[in-house]
Amino acid sequence: MTAPLSLRELDAIGVDRLQGVGEERRASLGQVEIESVFDLLTHYPRRYVDRSREAKLGEVTPGQEVMVVADVESVKSRRTRNRRSIVEVSLSDDTGSLRLVFFNQAWRSKQLKQGLTVALFGKVDLYRGQLQMTNPLVDLVGDRTGRIVAIYPQSEKAGLTTWDIGRWSTEALRRCERRGIVEPLPAELLHDLQLPNRTTAFRAIHQPNSMSEVSEARNRLVLDELLRVQLVLRLRKMRRLESASGIAHRCDSELLTSFHDRLPFELTTAQQRTISEVEVDLKTEQPMHRLLQGDVGAGKTLVALHALLLAVADGHQGALMAPTEVLADQHYLSLVELAEGLEVLDDSTLMGVRPLSIKVLTNRITGTDRQRVVEGMGNGSVDLVVGTHALIQEGIAFSSLSVVVVDEQHRFGVEQRSILRERGRPDGKWPHLLVMTATPIPRTAAMTVYGDLDVSTLDELPPGRTPIITCWVEDGDDTVWQHVRSEIAQGRQAYVVCPLIEESDKLDADSAESTKDRLSKGELSGVKVGLLHGRLSGTDKQKTMDAFREGRLDVLVATTVIEVGVDVPNATTMVILSADRFGIAQLHQLRGRVGRGAHQSTCFLVTAEEISEDAEARIRALEESTDGFALAERDLELRGEGTIFDQRQSGSNDLKLASLARDRVWVERARDLATMLVNESGSLEQHEALEDEVRWFVERRDDDAENLLRG
Ligand code: ADP
Ligand code: MG
């Protein structure tokens, strides 16, 4: 066989075929998820040591920042009287010698063994006439030569060194040389994009001759990753368009007219636009698959209800699914309020109409109440149902579900969405789907994570909101509590959000509880303070929320259970304790709980005096902007994409090299390319190698390749 090697073939060659990889090494590599030659070749260097910029020890002058490469001669470790660890290392090259000192890095004595060659970056000082570096950056170079040495992420635990990995990838590349690695993209295209072919790119990223080679190679391989994801999304969308059919709705009805006539406010332009986008979708038999994104308070609920009512007006049902009980209850209340007084046609009644029936279904609803709701869903007497994942439990069926709204979908898996779809209709038609998210997603991330959804954006807040004032204050600053008390005196309410201690409900609950006790006895004595956290029962949570909503509580001390959806316009102060522990998106969501009424609202971000630079950058971002989209972009810059979506979402874990923050241009190119490469009948048949690659990629992820690619 002389055809170039496909990725599928590379993925079928186990690493144990490489020299020096026996059973033990194979297991170690397995621990870092390197099982095949493909895995190894896509285990990319973390950085490079450019030895052309290396200084000789004999030439360095104290005070200089340099990179030197030297051999370890001896390592000593000791502790100071106050238990600080000190590791001292002597090194030399053929021109001189150097002493390293590491403070509080006891593990260095294990890492730096006599005889090792290491690259060091840092400032050189003179100490007792001897060159010395303190806490330098260290890269283990091993015995590797070459002008530029790739440094791999290594694993102490698995006992893998960067030179082991370097050696194996060198060998793997050498053995690929004869056949080459398949290049599925047309040569002109690569030429236009100024990219090397894949064989060159893999070689250059592992064994570059220059740093400019690295960046070209990186671009080629970034495009590879992004293109695979985009192709899958594109094909999935084409499949859905051709295979699924839903219900075509009429969009003019008395129900909708009277809904809009009764609203106490005018729709924003953004709401009008979004509603027409939704209507266009709902008028056709192709099931809607739309993402509705809009900042906190932008008025998404109204758009959602409009979509749901379109279903009801045509004699079908709608469902709204929320990630938590608190949110489901909140949505339920909003829908009931917005839809008050609406009637639907019903021939079985004397007047030919009956009140619109909206029900809530969560795990809190039990016994006969539950039974009644479930029956109503099954026989069609319930028009709209709001619920949590309780909606998708076994034994629940709708009479004719035709519109589904899912709120905060990043908390649900794709699977859960599709269960709701399957349960929806006995006739095999798909309900229309509207996914709402209040976490604004930067454009490139949206293209990757929600790439197969159409996107509507509410980019305008309803008028009459007074912008929230955001203040960063230090722990113990009493102005916060003075402010809370004075707002309460004027009849307003406040939230106090407690630090997230760790991923533990128990600890979070404790901290909320102790904060409540402390405040009630101290700063807020005499104030009616309530407590809300995830470990309370559903009923207790609801009681507390009701009490707060009805003004029977002045202050609600809570964990992040209030993060989304809670809507009490009379609450004007948000105090976030240990604000440095929260991410930008979360702080923005929390802040969005206030500023919902006509009164001026304030958000206090409380932290210790000293916080990390990153935390400071996040808090400054919140102080400077209230625009969720701007904050999302900032968040992407500061933290990378990993935190934006959850691992199960397509896209995130398929990207080893590409970064949605750094490679925006390539995300867009990949998307355009995918649109160009997939033909009108939704296939890649003119691009055989690419088609095979997508099939392999999808199979590897255990997705249903057959469904995606036929032929
Ligand atoms: P989101 O879910 O996008 O955060 P909501 O749908 O909860 O926002 O709306 C926030 C508040 O604004 C609600 O009290 C809602 O009734 C109100 N609202 C929605 N649309 C408008 C509008 N066009 N004009 C005035 N108020 C509106
Ligand atoms: Mg809302």
XYZ file of C-alpha atoms and ligand atoms in Angstrom:
739
model
C 0.000 0.000 0.000
C 1.361 3.352 -0.954
C -1.615 5.637 -0.477
C -1.045 8.256 2.204
C -2.036 7.282 5.727
C -5.457 8.374 6.838
C -6.156 9.593 10.350
C -8.298 6.501 10.775
C -5.257 4.346 9.986
C -3.049 6.344 12.327
C -5.644 5.899 15.010
C -5.635 2.159 14.443
C -1.900 1.832 15.107
C -1.355 1.274 18.822
C 1.483 3.127 20.529
C 2.950 -0.206 21.559
C 4.135 -0.596 17.984
C 6.723 2.080 18.687
C 10.168 1.213 19.900
C 10.529 1.216 23.634
C 6.808 1.098 24.338
C 6.151 -2.106 26.178
C 3.242 -3.028 28.395
C 4.235 -0.628 31.152
C 4.781 2.373 28.919
C 1.594 1.604 27.061
C -0.303 1.771 30.333
C 1.357 5.057 31.303
C 0.502 6.554 27.949
C -3.027 5.274 28.362
C -3.290 7.305 31.551
C -2.826 10.472 29.543
C -5.154 9.198 26.825
C -2.512 8.405 24.286
C -3.415 5.047 22.847
C -2.753 5.358 19.162
C -0.223 7.007 16.907
C -2.896 9.556 16.081
C -3.207 10.401 19.774
C 0.534 10.739 20.003
C 0.812 13.020 16.975
C -1.945 15.211 18.339
C -0.327 15.358 21.761
C 1.078 18.755 20.907
C 4.083 20.479 22.433
C 3.272 22.948 25.142
C 6.105 25.223 24.128
C 9.511 25.219 22.498
C 13.022 25.911 23.613
C 14.708 27.888 20.887
C 18.342 26.970 21.308
C 19.493 29.509 18.780
C 18.802 32.052 21.512
C 20.707 30.161 24.128
C 23.424 31.941 26.093
C 26.635 30.324 27.267
C 27.296 30.532 30.975
C 30.752 31.971 30.332
C 29.157 34.929 28.558
C 26.226 35.951 30.694
C 26.401 39.136 32.713
C 24.573 39.428 36.022
C 21.255 41.261 35.760
C 20.448 39.763 32.326
C 17.323 37.768 31.511
C 18.588 34.744 29.645
C 17.926 31.255 28.455
C 20.694 28.815 29.199
C 21.007 25.089 28.711
C 23.119 23.237 31.228
C 23.655 19.862 32.878
C 22.674 19.130 36.449
C 25.636 18.247 38.649
C 24.176 18.091 42.113
C 20.940 18.695 43.945
C 20.517 19.505 47.629
C 17.347 20.168 49.498
C 16.846 21.521 52.987
C 14.381 23.418 55.121
C 14.800 26.754 56.818
C 13.936 27.223 60.467
C 10.474 28.428 59.528
C 9.871 25.263 57.489
C 10.345 26.799 54.069
C 11.854 24.369 51.662
C 14.925 25.311 49.689
C 16.299 23.297 46.808
C 19.770 24.185 45.549
C 21.065 22.876 42.257
C 24.508 23.175 40.691
C 24.781 23.083 36.926
C 27.366 23.659 34.280
C 27.899 23.886 30.572
C 31.268 23.735 28.848
C 31.931 27.415 29.574
C 30.930 27.934 33.192
C 28.764 27.047 36.126
C 25.497 28.206 37.693
C 23.629 27.796 40.933
C 19.832 27.557 41.112
C 17.756 28.248 44.176
C 14.129 27.213 44.440
C 12.027 28.370 47.341
C 8.947 26.365 48.310
C 9.297 23.982 45.389
C 10.424 20.884 47.219
C 9.423 18.715 44.272
C 12.296 20.173 42.257
C 14.641 17.782 44.036
C 12.767 14.917 42.437
C 12.498 16.574 39.046
C 16.117 17.633 38.664
C 18.369 14.604 38.679
C 22.086 14.577 38.261
C 23.071 14.305 34.600
C 19.884 15.812 33.166
C 20.081 18.560 30.598
C 17.728 21.405 31.334
C 16.802 24.712 29.776
C 16.414 27.596 32.219
C 14.768 30.934 31.701
C 15.187 33.758 34.147
C 17.317 36.541 35.490
C 20.888 35.796 36.460
C 22.290 37.352 39.622
C 25.625 37.275 41.284
C 25.703 35.667 44.712
C 29.022 35.424 46.541
C 30.845 35.677 43.247
C 28.817 32.882 41.684
C 26.092 33.097 38.980
C 22.715 32.273 40.407
C 19.078 32.053 39.264
C 16.172 32.081 41.715
C 12.976 30.196 40.911
C 13.687 30.118 37.150
C 11.407 28.534 34.574
C 12.690 25.052 33.894
C 12.256 22.847 30.867
C 13.725 19.411 30.710
C 15.453 19.063 27.405
C 16.844 15.580 27.890
C 19.277 14.358 25.323
C 17.476 15.926 22.432
C 19.330 17.957 19.888
C 18.110 20.299 17.220
C 17.778 24.007 17.085
C 14.278 24.062 18.471
C 13.272 21.552 21.072
C 9.604 20.812 21.608
C 8.519 20.623 25.235
C 5.560 18.333 25.800
C 3.079 18.367 28.603
C 4.477 15.630 30.762
C 2.995 13.581 33.460
C 4.866 12.986 36.677
C 2.221 10.578 37.771
C 2.384 8.435 34.670
C 6.172 8.744 34.730
C 6.324 10.199 31.241
C 8.953 12.743 30.381
C 8.922 15.244 27.588
C 11.835 13.495 25.915
C 10.097 10.122 25.973
C 7.193 11.672 24.168
C 9.459 13.628 21.869
C 11.353 10.481 20.965
C 8.212 8.524 20.203
C 6.655 11.243 18.110
C 9.901 11.550 16.185
C 9.829 7.838 15.519
C 6.162 7.910 14.566
C 6.777 10.738 12.114
C 9.759 8.955 10.618
C 7.640 5.891 10.031
C 4.925 7.970 8.372
C 7.435 9.495 5.985
C 7.224 6.941 3.226
C 3.482 7.070 2.737
C 2.830 10.540 4.095
C -0.310 11.589 5.928
C -3.412 12.139 3.867
C -4.295 15.708 2.942
C -8.035 15.949 2.528
C -8.142 19.608 1.563
C -7.669 20.730 -2.027
C -4.181 22.056 -2.764
C -5.425 25.429 -4.087
C -7.335 25.970 -0.931
C -4.258 25.398 1.195
C -2.354 27.643 -1.116
C -4.914 30.416 -0.743
C -4.886 30.114 3.005
C -1.072 29.937 2.982
C -1.069 26.701 4.877
C 1.339 23.769 4.643
C -0.080 20.324 3.946
C -0.774 18.022 6.800
C 2.361 15.883 6.576
C 4.480 19.016 6.702
C 2.366 20.467 9.492
C 2.679 17.419 11.741
C 6.412 17.300 11.178
C 6.837 21.013 11.780
C 4.833 21.164 14.954
C 6.903 18.377 16.531
C 10.275 19.112 14.956
C 10.329 22.682 13.782
C 13.291 24.300 12.132
C 12.060 27.742 13.043
C 9.348 29.319 15.123
C 7.612 30.655 12.016
C 7.244 27.072 10.832
C 5.508 26.324 14.104
C 2.910 28.997 13.629
C 2.032 27.904 10.084
C 1.831 24.300 11.204
C -0.313 25.273 14.104
C -2.746 27.083 11.848
C -3.051 24.061 9.587
C -3.780 21.749 12.519
C -6.119 24.215 14.200
C -8.101 24.331 10.988
C -8.199 20.534 11.024
C -9.840 20.430 14.427
C -12.262 23.236 13.796
C -13.221 21.974 10.382
C -14.112 18.524 11.683
C -16.397 20.057 14.272
C -17.996 22.386 11.741
C -18.507 19.596 9.228
C -20.298 17.507 11.808
C -22.493 20.444 12.748
C -23.235 21.234 9.131
C -24.075 17.644 8.261
C -26.207 17.305 11.352
C -28.150 20.352 10.362
C -28.640 19.118 6.793
C -29.812 15.745 8.104
C -32.265 17.360 10.412
C -33.619 19.595 7.707
C -34.282 16.709 5.383
C -35.465 14.054 7.793
C -37.470 15.713 10.490
C -40.833 17.193 10.047
C -42.874 19.121 12.523
C -46.105 21.010 12.534
C -46.662 24.093 10.434
C -48.476 26.657 12.514
C -50.759 29.482 11.560
C -49.358 32.559 13.118
C -52.369 34.809 13.298
C -54.947 34.000 15.900
C -57.192 35.663 18.384
C -55.214 34.171 21.208
C -52.043 35.933 20.103
C -53.823 39.179 19.384
C -55.397 39.248 22.779
C -52.106 38.277 24.405
C -50.389 41.275 22.880
C -53.320 43.605 23.519
C -53.172 42.813 27.188
C -49.468 43.394 27.671
C -48.842 46.437 29.856
C -45.828 47.488 27.789
C -44.609 47.845 24.227
C -42.317 45.186 22.855
C -38.731 46.227 22.284
C -37.551 46.248 18.689
C -35.365 43.269 19.492
C -38.342 41.337 20.854
C -40.357 42.142 17.735
C -37.547 41.013 15.480
C -36.991 37.825 17.434
C -40.669 37.001 17.493
C -40.842 37.311 13.719
C -37.809 35.060 13.356
C -39.542 32.480 15.507
C -42.759 32.818 13.540
C -40.993 32.237 10.256
C -39.676 28.972 11.694
C -42.978 27.887 13.163
C -44.872 28.421 9.941
C -42.952 25.678 8.201
C -42.920 21.956 8.722
C -39.213 22.005 9.333
C -38.834 21.881 13.089
C -37.382 25.049 14.526
C -33.962 24.649 16.092
C -33.203 28.068 17.412
C -31.086 29.584 20.132
C -32.503 32.657 21.786
C -29.760 34.511 23.534
C -30.250 37.680 25.422
C -28.795 39.365 28.401
C -30.388 39.121 31.802
C -33.613 41.124 31.803
C -33.831 41.424 28.030
C -37.298 39.899 28.057
C -36.757 36.378 26.781
C -39.710 34.972 28.694
C -42.099 36.990 26.613
C -40.637 35.688 23.372
C -40.807 32.166 24.745
C -44.416 32.572 25.735
C -45.274 33.920 22.320
C -43.840 30.774 20.749
C -45.677 28.555 23.216
C -48.972 30.317 22.595
C -48.584 29.825 18.868
C -48.716 26.121 19.554
C -51.745 26.422 21.784
C -53.611 28.635 19.322
C -53.399 25.793 16.850
C -54.699 23.230 19.298
C -51.329 21.862 20.382
C -49.269 22.104 23.549
C -46.118 23.824 24.666
C -43.534 22.930 27.293
C -40.895 25.007 28.995
C -38.057 23.145 30.682
C -35.811 24.820 33.257
C -32.704 23.470 34.989
C -33.818 23.983 38.599
C -37.021 23.958 40.598
C -36.601 27.559 41.684
C -36.311 28.587 38.070
C -39.201 26.432 36.951
C -41.400 28.007 39.623
C -40.240 31.437 38.612
C -41.017 30.814 34.960
C -44.350 29.378 35.883
C -45.258 32.526 37.807
C -44.071 34.796 34.992
C -46.060 32.874 32.405
C -49.185 32.865 34.533
C -48.880 36.592 35.050
C -48.191 37.403 31.420
C -50.979 35.119 30.218
C -53.557 36.190 32.716
C -57.089 36.253 31.359
C -56.302 34.426 28.140
C -58.826 31.922 26.838
C -58.569 29.130 24.356
C -61.224 27.687 22.102
C -62.884 24.575 23.446
C -65.959 23.171 21.761
C -66.781 20.950 24.687
C -67.633 23.907 26.901
C -70.821 25.885 26.964
C -69.217 29.129 25.840
C -66.879 27.422 23.399
C -63.889 28.762 25.325
C -62.032 27.940 28.503
C -59.182 29.606 30.397
C -55.685 28.819 29.160
C -54.309 26.079 31.360
C -50.715 26.441 32.550
C -49.268 23.884 34.968
C -45.987 23.295 36.673
C -44.343 19.907 37.043
C -41.299 19.438 39.227
C -40.296 16.780 41.744
C -41.982 18.858 44.394
C -45.356 18.200 42.784
C -46.380 14.777 43.997
C -49.362 12.507 44.618
C -52.690 13.438 43.125
C -51.498 16.907 42.118
C -48.880 15.328 40.011
C -51.271 12.792 38.624
C -53.666 15.516 37.572
C -50.976 17.456 35.717
C -49.670 14.347 34.013
C -53.162 13.345 32.941
C -53.861 16.798 31.617
C -50.666 16.700 29.592
C -51.739 13.361 28.196
C -55.296 14.320 27.300
C -54.572 17.827 26.106
C -56.452 19.713 28.790
C -53.176 21.224 29.959
C -51.988 23.696 27.326
C -48.639 24.741 28.704
C -46.457 22.974 31.194
C -43.393 24.364 32.898
C -41.041 22.005 34.632
C -37.646 20.642 35.405
C -36.219 17.368 34.122
C -39.333 15.919 35.780
C -40.886 16.629 32.395
C -38.831 13.967 30.732
C -39.317 11.168 33.202
C -40.655 7.803 32.158
C -44.373 7.598 31.906
C -44.940 11.152 30.833
C -46.522 11.765 27.486
C -48.074 14.739 25.808
C -51.190 14.732 23.759
C -49.703 16.955 21.083
C -46.557 18.809 22.008
C -45.481 21.132 19.243
C -43.263 23.795 20.828
C -40.554 23.166 23.387
C -38.609 25.913 25.082
C -35.525 24.894 27.005
C -34.005 27.465 29.319
C -30.311 27.563 30.113
C -29.569 24.671 27.940
C -25.905 24.407 28.849
C -27.106 22.660 31.944
C -28.912 19.998 30.013
C -27.332 17.430 27.826
C -28.190 17.172 24.201
C -29.682 13.771 25.043
C -32.198 15.251 27.426
C -33.355 17.614 24.778
C -33.956 14.772 22.403
C -35.882 12.715 24.959
C -38.335 15.555 25.288
C -38.556 15.580 21.541
C -39.279 11.872 21.340
C -41.839 11.910 24.115
C -43.473 14.832 22.435
C -45.458 13.264 19.701
C -46.961 9.916 18.965
C -46.985 10.701 15.232
C -43.207 10.959 15.005
C -43.238 14.638 14.176
C -40.737 16.764 16.016
C -41.718 19.647 18.247
C -40.160 22.979 17.404
C -37.315 23.808 19.742
C -36.300 27.151 21.190
C -33.258 27.126 23.444
C -32.902 30.147 25.699
C -29.695 31.221 27.289
C -28.962 34.202 29.466
C -25.264 33.566 29.299
C -24.248 35.570 26.308
C -21.981 33.486 24.193
C -19.212 35.036 22.161
C -19.797 34.604 18.471
C -17.095 32.051 17.827
C -18.107 29.953 20.785
C -21.706 30.043 19.655
C -20.595 28.882 16.232
C -18.886 25.899 17.742
C -21.089 24.901 20.615
C -24.430 25.802 19.156
C -23.234 25.542 15.597
C -26.268 23.648 14.382
C -28.762 26.089 15.860
C -30.052 29.257 14.261
C -29.447 32.186 16.533
C -31.728 35.032 17.567
C -30.353 37.712 19.812
C -32.161 40.082 22.130
C -29.585 42.834 22.168
C -31.713 45.517 23.726
C -33.123 45.949 27.209
C -36.674 47.184 27.757
C -36.713 50.924 28.384
C -36.923 52.488 31.794
C -34.249 50.453 33.505
C -31.849 52.414 35.654
C -28.354 51.033 35.171
C -27.013 49.149 38.162
C -24.173 50.754 40.086
C -21.404 48.269 40.808
C -18.935 48.811 43.657
C -15.969 46.753 44.683
C -15.545 46.922 48.464
C -13.319 45.319 51.021
C -14.440 42.851 53.657
C -15.606 44.621 56.770
C -16.494 47.839 54.958
C -19.646 48.862 56.752
C -20.977 51.051 53.918
C -22.419 47.876 52.390
C -24.645 47.148 55.374
C -25.510 50.780 55.901
C -26.691 50.838 52.324
C -28.726 47.656 52.767
C -30.365 49.025 55.877
C -31.223 52.330 54.287
C -32.758 50.609 51.257
C -34.827 48.413 53.564
C -35.967 51.521 55.407
C -37.296 52.740 52.061
C -39.179 49.519 51.537
C -36.682 47.830 49.240
C -35.147 44.366 49.576
C -31.686 42.873 49.197
C -29.856 39.674 48.328
C -26.677 38.499 49.985
C -24.901 35.792 48.036
C -22.447 33.612 49.866
C -19.162 32.324 48.672
C -18.947 29.169 46.820
C -16.576 27.254 49.024
C -16.105 24.318 46.787
C -18.089 21.928 44.699
C -20.022 20.803 47.660
C -23.630 21.505 48.431
C -22.999 20.818 52.056
C -20.261 23.378 52.526
C -22.089 26.003 50.527
C -25.152 25.471 52.644
C -23.094 25.816 55.822
C -21.548 29.016 54.675
C -24.926 30.508 53.777
C -26.270 29.417 57.110
C -23.455 30.885 59.153
C -23.552 34.103 57.151
C -27.244 34.408 57.866
C -26.649 33.902 61.594
C -23.798 36.346 61.678
C -25.703 39.054 59.828
C -28.913 38.614 61.802
C -27.002 38.989 65.048
C -24.738 41.743 63.840
C -24.886 44.043 60.839
C -28.504 43.285 60.025
C -30.009 42.761 63.439
C -33.693 43.556 63.516
C -34.011 42.871 59.784
C -36.085 39.953 58.504
C -33.498 37.686 56.939
C -34.314 34.491 55.021
C -32.077 31.673 53.850
C -32.032 29.867 50.527
C -29.660 27.122 49.477
C -29.608 23.973 47.445
C -29.950 21.599 50.380
C -33.339 22.848 51.440
C -36.280 20.767 50.323
C -38.238 21.925 47.305
C -41.106 23.009 49.506
C -38.880 25.000 51.843
C -37.194 26.672 48.928
C -40.511 27.670 47.538
C -41.803 28.966 50.861
C -38.742 31.147 51.271
C -38.954 32.447 47.717
C -42.640 33.212 48.178
C -41.943 35.062 51.415
C -39.255 37.129 49.754
C -41.361 37.822 46.698
C -44.257 38.929 48.860
C -42.023 41.197 50.926
C -42.273 39.218 54.145
C -38.496 38.952 54.128
C -36.216 41.956 53.683
C -33.017 40.144 52.931
C -32.394 36.824 51.302
C -29.104 35.168 52.125
C -28.497 32.616 49.409
C -26.052 30.485 47.557
C -25.941 30.628 43.812
C -29.302 28.879 43.578
C -30.590 32.365 42.866
C -28.178 32.767 40.019
C -30.726 32.501 37.271
C -34.225 33.613 36.710
C -35.290 34.832 40.122
C -37.270 37.987 39.495
C -38.205 40.281 42.367
C -38.309 43.856 41.045
C -38.400 45.311 44.554
C -34.945 43.922 45.339
C -32.428 46.694 44.726
C -29.239 45.571 46.415
C -27.075 42.612 45.621
C -24.193 41.874 47.945
C -21.829 39.197 46.675
C -19.440 37.963 49.343
C -16.054 36.570 48.308
C -16.800 37.850 44.845
C -13.296 36.864 43.760
C -14.350 33.229 43.835
C -16.902 33.673 41.106
C -16.422 33.848 37.378
C -17.450 36.777 35.243
C -20.514 35.089 33.803
C -21.748 34.099 37.218
C -21.189 37.549 38.713
C -23.051 39.062 35.819
C -25.946 36.651 36.282
C -26.075 37.364 39.989
C -25.963 41.092 39.473
C -28.821 40.730 37.018
C -31.118 39.732 39.880
C -31.377 43.409 40.753
C -32.097 46.385 38.522
C -35.389 44.877 37.477
C -37.648 47.637 38.738
C -37.775 51.399 38.489
C -35.537 52.033 41.509
C -31.809 52.559 41.413
C -30.019 49.290 42.159
C -26.566 48.623 43.515
C -24.321 45.599 43.414
C -21.508 45.242 45.944
C -18.657 42.925 45.137
C -17.035 42.164 48.451
C -13.534 40.681 48.630
C -10.528 40.522 50.888
C -7.975 43.264 50.499
C -5.567 41.059 48.589
C -6.945 39.083 45.687
C -5.284 37.455 42.730
C -4.580 39.410 39.584
C -7.080 37.310 37.656
C -9.800 37.926 40.185
C -9.069 41.610 40.089
C -9.383 41.619 36.311
C -12.781 39.933 36.595
C -14.053 42.365 39.183
C -12.802 45.359 37.220
C -14.598 44.000 34.163
C -17.860 43.894 36.124
C -17.332 47.426 37.415
C -16.678 48.701 33.934
C -19.479 47.053 32.013
C -23.037 45.851 32.389
C -23.180 44.535 28.837
C -23.315 40.757 28.968
C -21.869 40.312 25.500
C -18.914 42.550 26.186
C -18.346 40.671 29.443
C -18.543 37.327 27.708
C -15.834 38.389 25.286
C -13.701 39.581 28.173
C -14.281 36.302 29.960
C -13.196 34.346 26.916
C -10.023 36.430 26.782
C -9.262 35.992 30.446
C -10.122 32.386 30.972
C -10.170 30.593 27.694
C -13.153 28.718 26.409
C -13.030 25.774 28.758
C -15.336 27.351 31.235
C -17.934 28.532 28.824
C -19.459 25.269 27.991
C -19.629 21.982 29.523
C -17.591 19.038 28.444
C -20.472 17.140 26.972
C -21.135 19.826 24.455
C -19.814 19.147 21.042
C -16.783 21.088 20.214
C -15.094 21.604 23.503
C -13.194 18.387 24.030
C -12.442 17.944 20.363
C -10.220 20.961 20.442
C -6.735 20.126 21.628
C -4.916 22.873 19.844
C -7.518 25.366 18.732
C -8.629 28.066 21.099
C -11.921 29.796 20.517
C -10.499 32.970 21.986
C -7.293 32.988 20.014
C -8.409 31.402 16.787
C -11.574 33.330 16.042
C -10.593 33.867 12.439
C -10.103 30.157 11.953
C -13.452 29.319 13.495
C -15.116 31.504 10.907
C -13.013 30.101 8.095
C -13.796 26.567 9.169
C -17.461 27.352 9.215
C -17.385 28.887 5.746
C -15.377 25.951 4.468
C -17.817 23.456 5.919
C -20.680 25.224 4.202
C -18.763 25.134 0.956
C -17.621 21.528 1.182
C -20.933 19.947 2.148
C -23.008 19.974 -1.010
C -26.646 20.826 -1.413
C -27.834 17.322 -0.829
C -26.019 17.336 2.487
C -23.124 15.114 1.606
C -19.363 15.205 1.276
C -19.265 12.827 -1.634
C -16.924 14.957 -3.744
C -14.460 14.881 -0.874
C -13.932 11.246 -0.160
C -11.001 11.552 2.210
C -12.771 14.192 4.219
C -15.937 12.170 4.353
C -14.052 9.187 5.679
C -12.380 11.372 8.219
C -15.641 12.807 9.506
C -17.068 9.317 9.719
C -14.077 8.148 11.724
C -14.205 11.213 13.940
C -17.871 10.732 14.715
C -17.458 7.007 15.375
C -14.596 7.801 17.682
C -16.895 10.008 19.704
C -19.443 7.188 19.818
C -21.924 9.246 17.955
C -24.160 7.830 15.349
C -22.112 8.101 12.202
C -24.568 6.225 10.045
C -27.226 8.738 10.780
C -24.999 11.587 9.848
C -23.379 10.257 6.738
C -25.247 7.994 4.494
C -23.939 6.388 1.434
P -34.915 37.548 30.810
O -35.570 36.222 30.958
O -34.455 37.828 29.408
O -33.847 37.779 31.824
P -37.500 38.450 31.492
O -38.223 37.845 30.374
O -37.536 37.760 32.793
O -35.984 38.679 31.086
O -37.962 39.961 31.630
C -37.505 40.772 32.677
C -38.585 41.741 33.092
O -38.862 42.678 32.052
C -39.883 41.050 33.372
O -40.409 41.633 34.538
C -40.742 41.367 32.167
O -42.107 41.394 32.453
C -40.237 42.708 31.750
N -40.370 42.995 30.305
C -40.207 42.115 29.296
N -40.361 42.731 28.103
C -40.600 44.035 28.369
C -40.836 45.182 27.550
N -40.837 45.100 26.231
N -41.041 46.350 28.176
C -41.019 46.448 29.528
N -40.827 45.412 30.347
C -40.601 44.194 29.786
Mg -36.039 35.248 32.706
